[in-house]
CSV table of C-alpha atoms in Angstrom, one decimal:
chain,number,residue,atom,x,y,z
A,1363,LEU,CA,0.0,0.0,0.0
A,1364,LYS,CA,3.0,2.3,0.4
A,1365,ARG,CA,3.1,2.9,-3.3
A,1366,SER,CA,-0.6,3.2,-3.8
A,1367,PHE,CA,-3.0,6.2,-3.6
A,1368,TYR,CA,-6.5,6.9,-2.4
A,1369,ARG,CA,-7.5,9.9,-4.5
A,1370,ARG,CA,-5.6,13.2,-4.7
A,1371,PRO,CA,-6.3,16.5,-3.1
A,1372,LEU,CA,-8.0,18.9,-5.6
A,1373,PRO,CA,-5.6,21.8,-6.0
A,1374,ALA,CA,-6.8,25.5,-6.1
A,1375,PRO,CA,-8.2,27.2,-8.0
A,1376,CYS,CA,-10.3,24.1,-8.9
A,1377,VAL,CA,-13.6,24.0,-6.9
A,1378,ALA,CA,-14.9,20.7,-5.9
A,1379,PHE,CA,-18.5,20.0,-7.0
A,1380,SER,CA,-19.6,18.9,-3.5
A,1381,SER,CA,-17.9,21.8,-1.6
A,1382,GLU,CA,-20.0,24.6,-0.3
A,1383,ARG,CA,-18.8,26.9,-3.0
A,1384,GLY,CA,-19.3,24.2,-5.6
A,1385,LYS,CA,-23.0,23.8,-4.5
A,1386,VAL,CA,-23.6,27.5,-4.8
A,1387,LEU,CA,-22.2,27.6,-8.3
A,1388,PHE,CA,-24.3,24.6,-9.3
A,1389,ARG,CA,-27.6,26.0,-7.9
A,1390,GLU,CA,-27.0,29.3,-9.7
A,1391,SER,CA,-26.1,27.5,-12.9
A,1392,LEU,CA,-29.3,25.4,-12.7
A,1393,LEU,CA,-31.5,28.5,-12.1
A,1394,ALA,CA,-29.9,30.3,-15.0
A,1395,GLY,CA,-30.6,27.4,-17.4
A,1396,ASP,CA,-26.9,26.7,-17.9
A,1397,ALA,CA,-26.9,23.1,-16.7
A,1398,GLU,CA,-29.3,21.3,-19.0
A,1399,SER,CA,-26.7,18.9,-20.2
A,1400,TYR,CA,-26.0,17.9,-16.6
A,1401,TYR,CA,-29.0,15.7,-16.1
A,1402,ALA,CA,-28.4,13.2,-18.9
A,1403,LEU,CA,-24.6,13.1,-18.2
A,1404,ALA,CA,-25.2,12.6,-14.4
A,1405,GLU,CA,-27.4,9.6,-15.3
A,1406,GLN,CA,-24.5,8.1,-17.2
A,1407,PHE,CA,-21.6,9.3,-15.0
A,1408,ARG,CA,-19.0,6.6,-14.7
A,1409,THR,CA,-15.5,6.0,-13.5
A,1410,GLN,CA,-13.0,5.0,-16.2
A,1411,GLU,CA,-12.2,1.3,-15.9
A,1412,GLU,CA,-8.6,1.7,-16.9
A,1413,PRO,CA,-6.0,4.4,-16.0
A,1414,ALA,CA,-5.8,5.4,-19.7
A,1415,PHE,CA,-9.5,5.0,-20.6
A,1416,CYS,CA,-10.5,8.7,-19.9
A,1417,GLY,CA,-11.3,9.2,-23.6
A,1418,LEU,CA,-13.4,6.0,-23.9
A,1419,SER,CA,-15.2,6.6,-20.7
A,1420,SER,CA,-16.0,10.2,-21.7
A,1421,LEU,CA,-17.4,9.0,-25.0
A,1422,THR,CA,-19.3,6.1,-23.4
A,1423,MET,CA,-21.0,8.6,-21.0
A,1424,THR,CA,-21.8,10.9,-24.0
A,1425,LEU,CA,-23.2,8.2,-26.3
A,1426,ASN,CA,-25.5,6.8,-23.6
A,1427,ALA,CA,-26.5,10.3,-22.5
A,1428,LEU,CA,-27.5,11.2,-26.1
A,1429,GLY,CA,-29.3,7.9,-26.5
A,1430,CYS,CA,-27.2,6.5,-29.3
A,1431,ASP,CA,-28.3,2.9,-29.9
A,1432,PRO,CA,-25.1,0.9,-30.6
A,1433,GLY,CA,-27.0,-1.6,-32.7
A,1434,ARG,CA,-25.3,-4.5,-31.0
A,1435,ILE,CA,-25.6,-6.5,-27.8
A,1436,TRP,CA,-23.7,-5.5,-24.6
A,1437,LYS,CA,-24.9,-8.3,-22.3
A,1438,GLY,CA,-28.0,-10.5,-22.1
A,1439,PRO,CA,-30.7,-8.9,-24.3
A,1440,TRP,CA,-29.4,-5.4,-23.7
A,1441,ARG,CA,-28.0,-3.0,-26.4
A,1442,TRP,CA,-25.9,-0.5,-24.5
A,1443,VAL,CA,-22.6,1.3,-25.0
A,1444,HIS,CA,-19.6,0.1,-23.0
A,1445,GLU,CA,-15.9,1.1,-23.2
A,1446,THR,CA,-15.0,-2.4,-24.5
A,1447,MET,CA,-17.2,-1.9,-27.5
A,1448,LEU,CA,-15.4,1.2,-28.7
A,1449,ASP,CA,-12.7,-0.6,-30.7
A,1450,CYS,CA,-13.3,0.4,-34.3
A,1451,CYS,CA,-10.5,3.0,-34.5
A,1452,GLN,CA,-7.9,1.7,-32.1
A,1453,ASP,CA,-7.0,-1.6,-30.5
A,1454,LEU,CA,-8.2,-1.7,-26.9
A,1455,GLU,CA,-5.0,-3.3,-25.6
A,1456,LYS,CA,-3.1,-0.4,-27.0
A,1457,VAL,CA,-5.6,2.1,-25.5
A,1458,LYS,CA,-5.0,0.5,-22.1
A,1459,LYS,CA,-1.3,1.5,-22.4
A,1460,GLU,CA,-1.5,4.7,-24.3
A,1461,GLY,CA,-5.0,6.1,-24.3
A,1462,VAL,CA,-6.4,7.8,-27.3
A,1463,THR,CA,-5.7,11.1,-29.1
A,1464,LEU,CA,-8.3,13.7,-30.0
A,1465,PRO,CA,-8.6,12.6,-33.6
A,1466,GLN,CA,-8.9,9.0,-32.6
A,1467,LEU,CA,-11.7,9.8,-30.2
A,1468,ALA,CA,-13.5,11.8,-32.8
A,1469,CYS,CA,-13.2,8.8,-35.2
A,1470,LEU,CA,-14.7,6.6,-32.5
A,1471,ALA,CA,-17.6,9.0,-32.0
A,1472,ARG,CA,-18.4,9.2,-35.7
A,1473,CYS,CA,-18.3,5.4,-36.0
A,1474,ASN,CA,-20.9,5.2,-33.3
A,1475,GLY,CA,-23.7,7.2,-34.7
A,1476,THR,CA,-22.8,10.8,-34.0
A,1477,GLN,CA,-22.1,14.1,-35.8
A,1478,THR,CA,-18.9,15.3,-34.2
A,1479,VAL,CA,-17.0,18.5,-34.6
A,1480,VAL,CA,-13.4,18.8,-33.5
A,1481,LYS,CA,-11.6,22.0,-32.6
A,1482,TYR,CA,-8.0,22.5,-31.7
A,1483,ALA,CA,-7.2,25.4,-29.3
A,1484,ALA,CA,-4.2,26.6,-31.2
A,1485,ASP,CA,-5.9,26.6,-34.6
A,1486,GLY,CA,-7.7,30.0,-34.6
A,1487,PHE,CA,-10.0,28.8,-31.8
A,1488,ASP,CA,-9.9,31.4,-29.1
A,1489,VAL,CA,-11.3,31.6,-25.5
A,1490,ASP,CA,-14.4,33.5,-26.6
A,1491,GLU,CA,-15.3,30.7,-29.0
A,1492,LEU,CA,-14.7,28.1,-26.3
A,1493,ARG,CA,-17.1,30.1,-24.0
A,1494,ARG,CA,-19.8,30.2,-26.7
A,1495,ASP,CA,-19.4,26.4,-27.3
A,1496,VAL,CA,-19.6,25.7,-23.6
A,1497,ILE,CA,-22.8,27.8,-23.2
A,1498,ALA,CA,-24.5,26.3,-26.2
A,1499,SER,CA,-23.7,22.8,-25.0
A,1500,CYS,CA,-24.6,23.3,-21.4
A,1501,ARG,CA,-28.0,24.8,-22.4
A,1502,SER,CA,-28.8,21.8,-24.6
A,1503,ALA,CA,-29.7,18.2,-24.0
A,1504,ASP,CA,-28.8,17.3,-27.6
A,1505,GLN,CA,-25.1,18.2,-27.6
A,1506,VAL,CA,-22.2,17.3,-25.3
A,1507,LEU,CA,-18.8,19.0,-25.2
A,1508,ILE,CA,-15.9,16.7,-24.4
A,1509,ALA,CA,-12.8,18.6,-23.3
A,1510,SER,CA,-9.3,17.5,-24.2
A,1511,TYR,CA,-6.8,19.2,-21.9
A,1512,SER,CA,-3.6,19.0,-19.9
A,1513,ARG,CA,-4.1,18.5,-16.1
A,1514,ARG,CA,-0.7,20.2,-15.5
A,1515,GLU,CA,-2.1,23.6,-16.5
A,1516,LEU,CA,-4.7,23.2,-13.7
A,1517,GLY,CA,-2.1,22.3,-11.1
A,1518,GLN,CA,-3.2,18.6,-11.1
A,1519,THR,CA,-1.0,15.6,-11.4
A,1520,GLY,CA,-0.8,13.7,-14.7
A,1521,ASP,CA,-1.1,15.3,-18.1
A,1522,GLY,CA,-3.5,14.6,-21.1
A,1523,HIS,CA,-7.1,14.0,-20.1
A,1524,PHE,CA,-10.6,13.9,-21.5
A,1525,SER,CA,-13.9,14.6,-19.6
A,1526,PRO,CA,-17.3,16.0,-20.5
A,1527,ILE,CA,-18.5,19.5,-19.5
A,1528,ALA,CA,-21.9,19.5,-17.8
A,1529,ALA,CA,-22.6,23.1,-16.6
A,1530,TYR,CA,-21.6,26.7,-16.9
A,1531,HIS,CA,-21.7,29.4,-14.2
A,1532,LYS,CA,-21.8,32.9,-15.8
A,1533,PRO,CA,-20.9,35.1,-12.8
A,1534,SER,CA,-17.6,33.3,-12.2
A,1535,ASP,CA,-17.2,32.3,-15.9
A,1536,SER,CA,-16.6,28.6,-14.7
A,1537,VAL,CA,-17.4,25.2,-16.2
A,1538,LEU,CA,-18.2,22.0,-14.4
A,1539,ILE,CA,-15.9,19.2,-15.5
A,1540,MET,CA,-17.4,15.7,-14.9
A,1541,ASP,CA,-14.0,14.1,-14.3
A,1542,VAL,CA,-14.2,10.4,-15.3
A,1543,ALA,CA,-11.1,9.6,-13.2
A,1544,ARG,CA,-13.2,9.7,-10.0
A,1545,PHE,CA,-10.7,7.6,-8.2
A,1546,LYS,CA,-8.4,10.6,-8.4
A,1547,TYR,CA,-10.4,13.8,-8.5
A,1548,PRO,CA,-14.1,14.6,-8.0
A,1549,PRO,CA,-16.2,16.6,-10.5
A,1550,HIS,CA,-14.9,20.2,-10.2
A,1551,TRP,CA,-15.3,23.8,-11.4
A,1552,VAL,CA,-12.6,25.7,-13.3
A,1553,THR,CA,-12.7,29.0,-15.1
A,1554,VAL,CA,-13.1,29.1,-18.9
A,1555,ASP,CA,-9.7,30.9,-19.2
A,1556,ALA,CA,-8.0,28.1,-17.2
A,1557,LEU,CA,-9.6,25.4,-19.3
A,1558,TYR,CA,-8.6,27.1,-22.5
A,1559,ALA,CA,-5.0,27.5,-21.3
A,1560,ALA,CA,-5.0,23.7,-20.5
A,1561,MET,CA,-6.3,23.0,-24.0
A,1562,LEU,CA,-3.4,25.0,-25.6
A,1563,ARG,CA,-0.8,22.5,-24.3
A,1564,VAL,CA,0.6,20.4,-27.1
A,1565,ASP,CA,-0.1,16.7,-27.2
A,1566,ALA,CA,3.3,15.1,-27.9
A,1567,VAL,CA,1.7,12.2,-29.8
A,1568,THR,CA,-0.1,14.3,-32.4
A,1569,GLY,CA,2.1,17.3,-32.3
A,1570,ARG,CA,-1.0,19.5,-32.1
A,1571,SER,CA,-2.7,21.4,-29.3
A,1572,ARG,CA,-5.5,19.8,-27.4
A,1573,GLY,CA,-9.1,21.1,-27.7
A,1574,LEU,CA,-12.6,19.8,-27.7
A,1575,MET,CA,-15.3,17.7,-29.4
A,1576,LEU,CA,-18.9,18.8,-29.9
A,1577,VAL,CA,-20.9,15.6,-30.1
A,1578,ARG,CA,-24.5,15.3,-31.3
A,1579,LYS,CA,-26.6,12.2,-32.1
A,1580,ALA,CA,-26.7,11.8,-35.9
A,1581,ASP,CA,-29.9,11.8,-37.8
A,1582,ASP,CA,-31.5,8.5,-38.4
A,1583,ALA,CA,-30.2,8.5,-42.0
A,1584,ALA,CA,-26.7,9.3,-41.1
A,1585,GLY,CA,-24.0,8.1,-38.8
A,1586,ARG,CA,-25.2,4.5,-38.6
A,1587,THR,CA,-24.8,1.9,-41.3
A,1588,VAL,CA,-27.5,-0.6,-42.2
A,1589,LEU,CA,-25.4,-3.6,-43.1
A,1590,PHE,CA,-21.7,-3.0,-43.8
A,1591,VAL,CA,-19.1,-2.1,-41.1
A,1592,VAL,CA,-15.4,-1.5,-41.1
A,1593,ALA,CA,-13.6,-4.7,-40.1
A,1594,ARG,CA,-12.3,-4.0,-36.6
A,1595,THR,CA,-9.2,-6.2,-36.9
A,1596,GLN,CA,-7.6,-4.4,-39.9
A,1597,TRP,CA,-8.3,-0.7,-39.4
A,1598,SER,CA,-4.7,0.3,-38.7
A,1599,LYS,CA,-3.5,-1.3,-42.0
A,1600,LEU,CA,-6.1,0.5,-44.2
A,1601,ARG,CA,-4.0,3.2,-45.6
A,1602,SER,CA,-0.9,1.2,-46.5
A,1603,HIS,CA,-3.2,-1.6,-47.8
A,1604,LEU,CA,-5.0,0.8,-50.1
A,1605,GLU,CA,-1.8,2.5,-51.3
A,1606,ARG,CA,-0.1,-0.9,-52.0
A,1607,SER,CA,-3.2,-2.2,-53.9
A,1608,VAL,CA,-3.5,0.9,-56.2
A,1609,LYS,CA,0.3,1.1,-56.8
A,1610,SER,CA,0.5,-2.6,-57.7
A,1611,VAL,CA,-2.2,-2.2,-60.3
A,1612,ILE,CA,-0.6,0.9,-61.8
A,1613,ASP,CA,2.8,-0.8,-62.0
A,1614,ALA,CA,1.3,-3.9,-63.6
A,1615,CYS,CA,-0.5,-1.9,-66.2
A,1616,LEU,CA,2.5,0.4,-67.0
A,1617,CYS,CA,4.7,-2.7,-67.5
A,1618,ASP,CA,2.3,-4.1,-70.2
A,1619,HIS,CA,4.1,-2.6,-73.2
A,1620,SER,CA,2.1,-4.5,-75.7
A,1621,ALA,CA,-1.1,-2.6,-75.0
A,1622,SER,CA,-2.0,0.6,-76.9
A,1623,ALA,CA,-2.4,3.9,-75.0
A,1624,ASP,CA,-6.2,3.7,-75.0
A,1625,ASP,CA,-6.1,0.0,-73.9
A,1626,SER,CA,-3.6,0.8,-71.2
A,1627,LYS,CA,-5.8,3.6,-69.9
A,1628,GLN,CA,-8.9,1.3,-69.8
A,1629,GLN,CA,-6.9,-1.5,-68.3
A,1630,LEU,CA,-5.6,0.8,-65.6
A,1631,GLU,CA,-9.1,2.1,-64.8
A,1632,ASP,CA,-10.6,-1.3,-64.7
A,1633,GLY,CA,-7.6,-2.6,-62.7
A,1634,VAL,CA,-7.9,0.1,-60.1
A,1635,ALA,CA,-11.6,-0.6,-59.7
A,1636,GLN,CA,-11.3,-4.4,-59.7
A,1637,CYS,CA,-8.2,-4.6,-57.5
A,1638,LEU,CA,-8.9,-1.7,-55.2
A,1639,LEU,CA,-8.3,-4.2,-52.5
A,1640,THR,CA,-6.8,-7.6,-52.9
A,1641,ASN,CA,-9.1,-8.8,-50.2
A,1642,PRO,CA,-11.9,-6.3,-49.5
A,1643,ASP,CA,-13.2,-8.5,-46.7
A,1644,CYS,CA,-10.3,-7.4,-44.5
A,1645,VAL,CA,-11.6,-3.8,-44.7
A,1646,LEU,CA,-15.4,-4.2,-45.0
A,1647,SER,CA,-17.5,-6.7,-43.1
A,1648,THR,CA,-21.1,-7.0,-42.1
A,1649,PHE,CA,-22.9,-6.7,-38.8
A,1650,THR,CA,-23.9,-10.4,-38.9
A,1651,ARG,CA,-20.3,-11.5,-39.4
A,1652,GLU,CA,-18.5,-8.9,-37.3
A,1653,PHE,CA,-20.7,-9.1,-34.2
A,1654,GLY,CA,-21.9,-12.7,-34.5
A,1655,LEU,CA,-25.6,-11.7,-34.9
A,1656,ALA,CA,-28.1,-14.3,-36.0
A,1657,VAL,CA,-30.9,-13.5,-38.4
A,1658,SER,CA,-33.3,-13.7,-35.5
A,1659,ASP,CA,-31.5,-10.8,-33.9
A,1660,MET,CA,-32.5,-8.5,-36.6
A,1661,PRO,CA,-36.0,-6.8,-36.5
A,1662,ALA,CA,-38.2,-7.1,-39.5
A,1663,GLU,CA,-37.9,-3.4,-40.4
A,1664,HIS,CA,-34.1,-3.6,-40.4
A,1665,ILE,CA,-34.2,-6.6,-42.7
A,1666,ASP,CA,-36.4,-4.6,-45.0
A,1667,LEU,CA,-33.7,-1.8,-45.0
A,1668,VAL,CA,-31.0,-4.4,-45.8
A,1669,ARG,CA,-33.1,-5.7,-48.7
A,1670,GLN,CA,-33.6,-2.2,-50.1
A,1671,LEU,CA,-29.8,-1.5,-49.7
A,1672,LEU,CA,-28.9,-4.6,-51.6
A,1673,ASN,CA,-31.4,-3.9,-54.3
A,1674,GLU,CA,-30.0,-0.4,-54.8
A,1675,LEU,CA,-26.4,-1.7,-54.6
A,1676,HIS,CA,-27.2,-4.3,-57.3
A,1677,ALA,CA,-28.5,-1.5,-59.6
A,1678,SER,CA,-25.3,0.5,-59.3
A,1679,GLU,CA,-22.7,0.8,-62.0
A,1680,ALA,CA,-20.1,-0.4,-59.4
A,1681,HIS,CA,-21.9,-3.7,-58.8
A,1682,LYS,CA,-22.5,-4.3,-62.5
A,1683,PHE,CA,-18.8,-3.9,-63.1
A,1684,PHE,CA,-17.8,-6.4,-60.5
A,1685,ALA,CA,-20.5,-8.9,-61.3
A,1686,LYS,CA,-19.4,-8.9,-64.9
A,1687,SER,CA,-15.6,-9.0,-64.2
A,1688,LEU,CA,-15.9,-11.7,-61.5
A,1689,SER,CA,-18.1,-13.8,-63.7
A,1690,SER,CA,-15.5,-13.5,-66.5
A,1691,SER,CA,-12.6,-14.4,-64.2
A,1692,GLU,CA,-14.5,-17.5,-62.9
A,1693,ASN,CA,-14.9,-18.7,-66.5
A,1694,ASP,CA,-11.2,-18.6,-66.9
A,1695,VAL,CA,-10.4,-21.0,-64.1
A,1696,ASP,CA,-10.9,-24.8,-63.7
A,1697,GLU,CA,-13.5,-26.4,-61.4
A,1698,GLU,CA,-10.9,-27.1,-58.7
A,1699,GLU,CA,-9.8,-23.5,-58.6
A,1700,LYS,CA,-13.5,-22.4,-58.4
A,1701,LYS,CA,-14.1,-24.7,-55.4
A,1702,LYS,CA,-11.0,-23.3,-53.7
A,1703,LYS,CA,-12.0,-19.7,-54.3
A,1704,LYS,CA,-15.5,-20.4,-53.1
A,1705,LYS,CA,-14.1,-21.9,-49.9
A,1706,GLN,CA,-11.8,-18.9,-49.3
A,1707,LYS,CA,-14.6,-16.3,-49.8
A,1708,PRO,CA,-17.9,-17.8,-48.9
A,1709,SER,CA,-21.1,-15.8,-49.3
A,1710,VAL,CA,-22.7,-14.5,-46.1
A,1711,LYS,CA,-26.4,-15.2,-45.5
A,1712,VAL,CA,-28.1,-12.2,-43.7
A,1713,ALA,CA,-31.6,-13.5,-43.9
A,1714,ASP,CA,-33.9,-15.7,-46.0
A,1715,GLY,CA,-33.3,-14.6,-49.6
A,1716,LEU,CA,-30.5,-12.1,-48.6
A,1717,VAL,CA,-27.0,-13.2,-49.3
A,1718,ILE,CA,-23.9,-11.0,-49.4
A,1719,THR,CA,-21.5,-12.0,-52.3
A,1720,GLU,CA,-18.0,-11.0,-53.1
A,1721,ALA,CA,-19.3,-8.6,-55.8
A,1722,ASP,CA,-21.4,-6.9,-53.1
A,1723,VAL,CA,-18.4,-6.3,-50.8
A,1724,ARG,CA,-16.1,-5.2,-53.7
A,1725,ALA,CA,-18.8,-2.8,-55.0
A,1726,MET,CA,-19.4,-1.3,-51.6
A,1727,MET,CA,-15.6,-1.0,-51.1
A,1728,LEU,CA,-15.2,0.9,-54.3
A,1729,LEU,CA,-18.1,3.2,-53.5
A,1730,ALA,CA,-17.0,3.9,-50.0
A,1731,ALA,CA,-13.2,4.2,-50.5
A,1732,PRO,CA,-11.8,7.5,-49.4
A,1733,ASP,CA,-11.4,10.2,-52.2
A,1734,TRP,CA,-7.6,10.3,-51.7
A,1735,VAL,CA,-7.3,6.9,-53.2
A,1736,PHE,CA,-8.4,8.2,-56.5
A,1737,ASP,CA,-6.9,11.7,-56.1
A,1738,SER,CA,-3.5,10.0,-56.1
A,1739,LEU,CA,-4.0,8.7,-59.6
A,1740,PRO,CA,-2.8,10.8,-62.7
A,1741,ALA,CA,-5.5,13.2,-63.7
A,1742,ASN,CA,-6.2,11.5,-67.0
A,1743,LEU,CA,-6.9,8.2,-65.2
A,1744,ARG,CA,-9.4,9.4,-62.7
A,1745,SER,CA,-12.4,8.6,-64.8
A,1746,VAL,CA,-12.7,5.4,-62.8
A,1747,SER,CA,-14.8,7.6,-60.6
A,1748,ARG,CA,-17.6,7.3,-63.1
A,1749,ILE,CA,-18.6,4.0,-61.6
A,1750,ARG,CA,-18.5,5.4,-58.1
A,1751,GLN,CA,-21.5,7.6,-58.6
A,1752,VAL,CA,-24.6,6.7,-56.7
A,1753,ASP,CA,-28.1,7.4,-58.0
A,1754,PRO,CA,-29.7,10.1,-55.7
A,1755,GLN,CA,-32.8,8.0,-55.7
A,1756,SER,CA,-30.9,5.2,-54.0
A,1757,THR,CA,-31.4,6.8,-50.6
A,1758,VAL,CA,-30.3,3.9,-48.4
A,1759,LEU,CA,-27.2,3.1,-50.5
A,1760,ALA,CA,-26.3,6.8,-50.6
A,1761,ALA,CA,-26.5,7.0,-46.7
A,1762,GLU,CA,-24.5,3.8,-46.3
A,1763,VAL,CA,-21.8,5.0,-48.7
A,1764,LYS,CA,-21.6,8.4,-47.1
A,1765,THR,CA,-21.2,7.0,-43.6
A,1766,LEU,CA,-18.6,4.3,-44.6
A,1767,ARG,CA,-16.6,6.8,-46.6
A,1768,ALA,CA,-16.4,9.2,-43.7
A,1769,GLN,CA,-15.4,6.4,-41.3
A,1770,LEU,CA,-12.7,5.1,-43.7
A,1771,THR,CA,-11.4,8.6,-44.3
A,1772,ASP,CA,-11.2,9.2,-40.6
A,1773,MET,CA,-9.5,5.9,-39.9
A,1774,THR,CA,-6.9,6.2,-42.6
A,1775,ALA,CA,-6.1,9.7,-41.3
A,1776,VAL,CA,-5.8,8.4,-37.8
A,1777,ALA,CA,-3.6,5.6,-39.0
A,1778,ALA,CA,-1.3,8.1,-40.9
A,1779,THR,CA,-1.0,10.2,-37.7
A,1780,ALA,CA,-0.2,7.1,-35.6
A,1781,SER,CA,2.5,6.1,-38.2
A,1782,ALA,CA,4.0,9.6,-38.2
A,1783,ALA,CA,4.0,9.6,-34.3
A,1784,ALA,CA,5.8,6.2,-34.4
A,1785,SER,CA,8.4,7.5,-36.7
A,1786,LYS,CA,8.9,10.5,-34.5
A,1787,LYS,CA,9.5,8.3,-31.5
A,1788,LYS,CA,12.2,6.4,-33.3
A,1789,ASN,CA,14.0,9.6,-34.2
A,1790,PRO,CA,12.8,12.2,-31.7
A,1791,ALA,CA,14.0,15.7,-32.0
A,1792,LYS,CA,13.1,16.3,-28.4
A,1793,PRO,CA,11.8,14.1,-25.6
A,1794,ALA,CA,8.1,13.3,-26.1
A,1795,SER,CA,5.5,11.6,-24.1
A,1796,SER,CA,4.8,8.0,-25.0
A,1797,SER,CA,1.1,8.4,-24.1
A,1798,SER,CA,-1.6,10.8,-25.2
A,1799,CYS,CA,-3.5,10.2,-21.9
A,1800,LYS,CA,-1.9,10.5,-18.5
A,1801,CYS,CA,-4.8,10.8,-16.2
């Protein structure tokens, strides 16, 4: 026990929520209507389960407070958000050691049915804008502000930390931080100026200042996919996998000196489309496969949406291309090879009469791939994007593509940031923290 701690004394000028001064601030905040977000957050207030889970716990509180249905089982028959379910943008074992960065947490928020805005304190975001964002969030039950800040600036031990803001007190210009590390510090009040100064501190992992996230529940048509999800096991390899796939196709086409210029152009366009991913299943999966859901777990109205999605996908130019090219390639192999291929990439049954095929996954991958994949091609070869267009009347498909593309764009950006941070650690110009969260 000599090397253990039971909480830490809250340093001045922080004001404990349960202190006499803290009670006065809270009562006045309630009467002024500046603590509307407190109620839902208080219902979901939790203590982070791991020393570096401040980001995940803050987001778990927020998602449950906003009523975001995760669309998957937590325990028993219950759908509920728990820290251990927030694993689409970062491996949980790695989070236990290092925590998450602000862009990683935003990625997680968007993957879980929210519309999230990220602001960095040093990027033209001043203290007055922070105050406006705090007031707007605290007066609303539909938006939560999660602060990313350095404890050191507040005189606390540790460094990088995340916690939601639940109330604002105008006379003292203070905010109530619902500190998720309750084993260390209680909820407490700090001034907006002090919080902004704590946000200005640079996160050594990202090389950027800290800041905030404004999180709202997404509309029913946005933020939540109907069928396809990003495979959780491969997210960190997305960018390099996409880059390698496109480069290999370009190299193969450019090495075919027997083809005419027009043939090479067409070959390259078709090759990029067909071989966008050597194995698209490692990037895109389905709810039924990824979370082990049975057909009986899906309500009838959801199965109807899946059916509409697949009908719209099958009518798309992307699906027609893959259905034709895969059919042609199958005709070129013998029966033994066909059996082997079928065994390697089996179709996935979602419900009676609904089967996900390789063409479905490839088409959706092409439609949902981040724009930068195609921007990296020479300008005269970008016409491959013609088969990425979605009919505006295909509303379910359009929503699915929009959500997946945003998630893949987020994840590849996060992966690139993580890769750059790893390179920086190998050759640091100055000592840097090995963790983004030091609660």
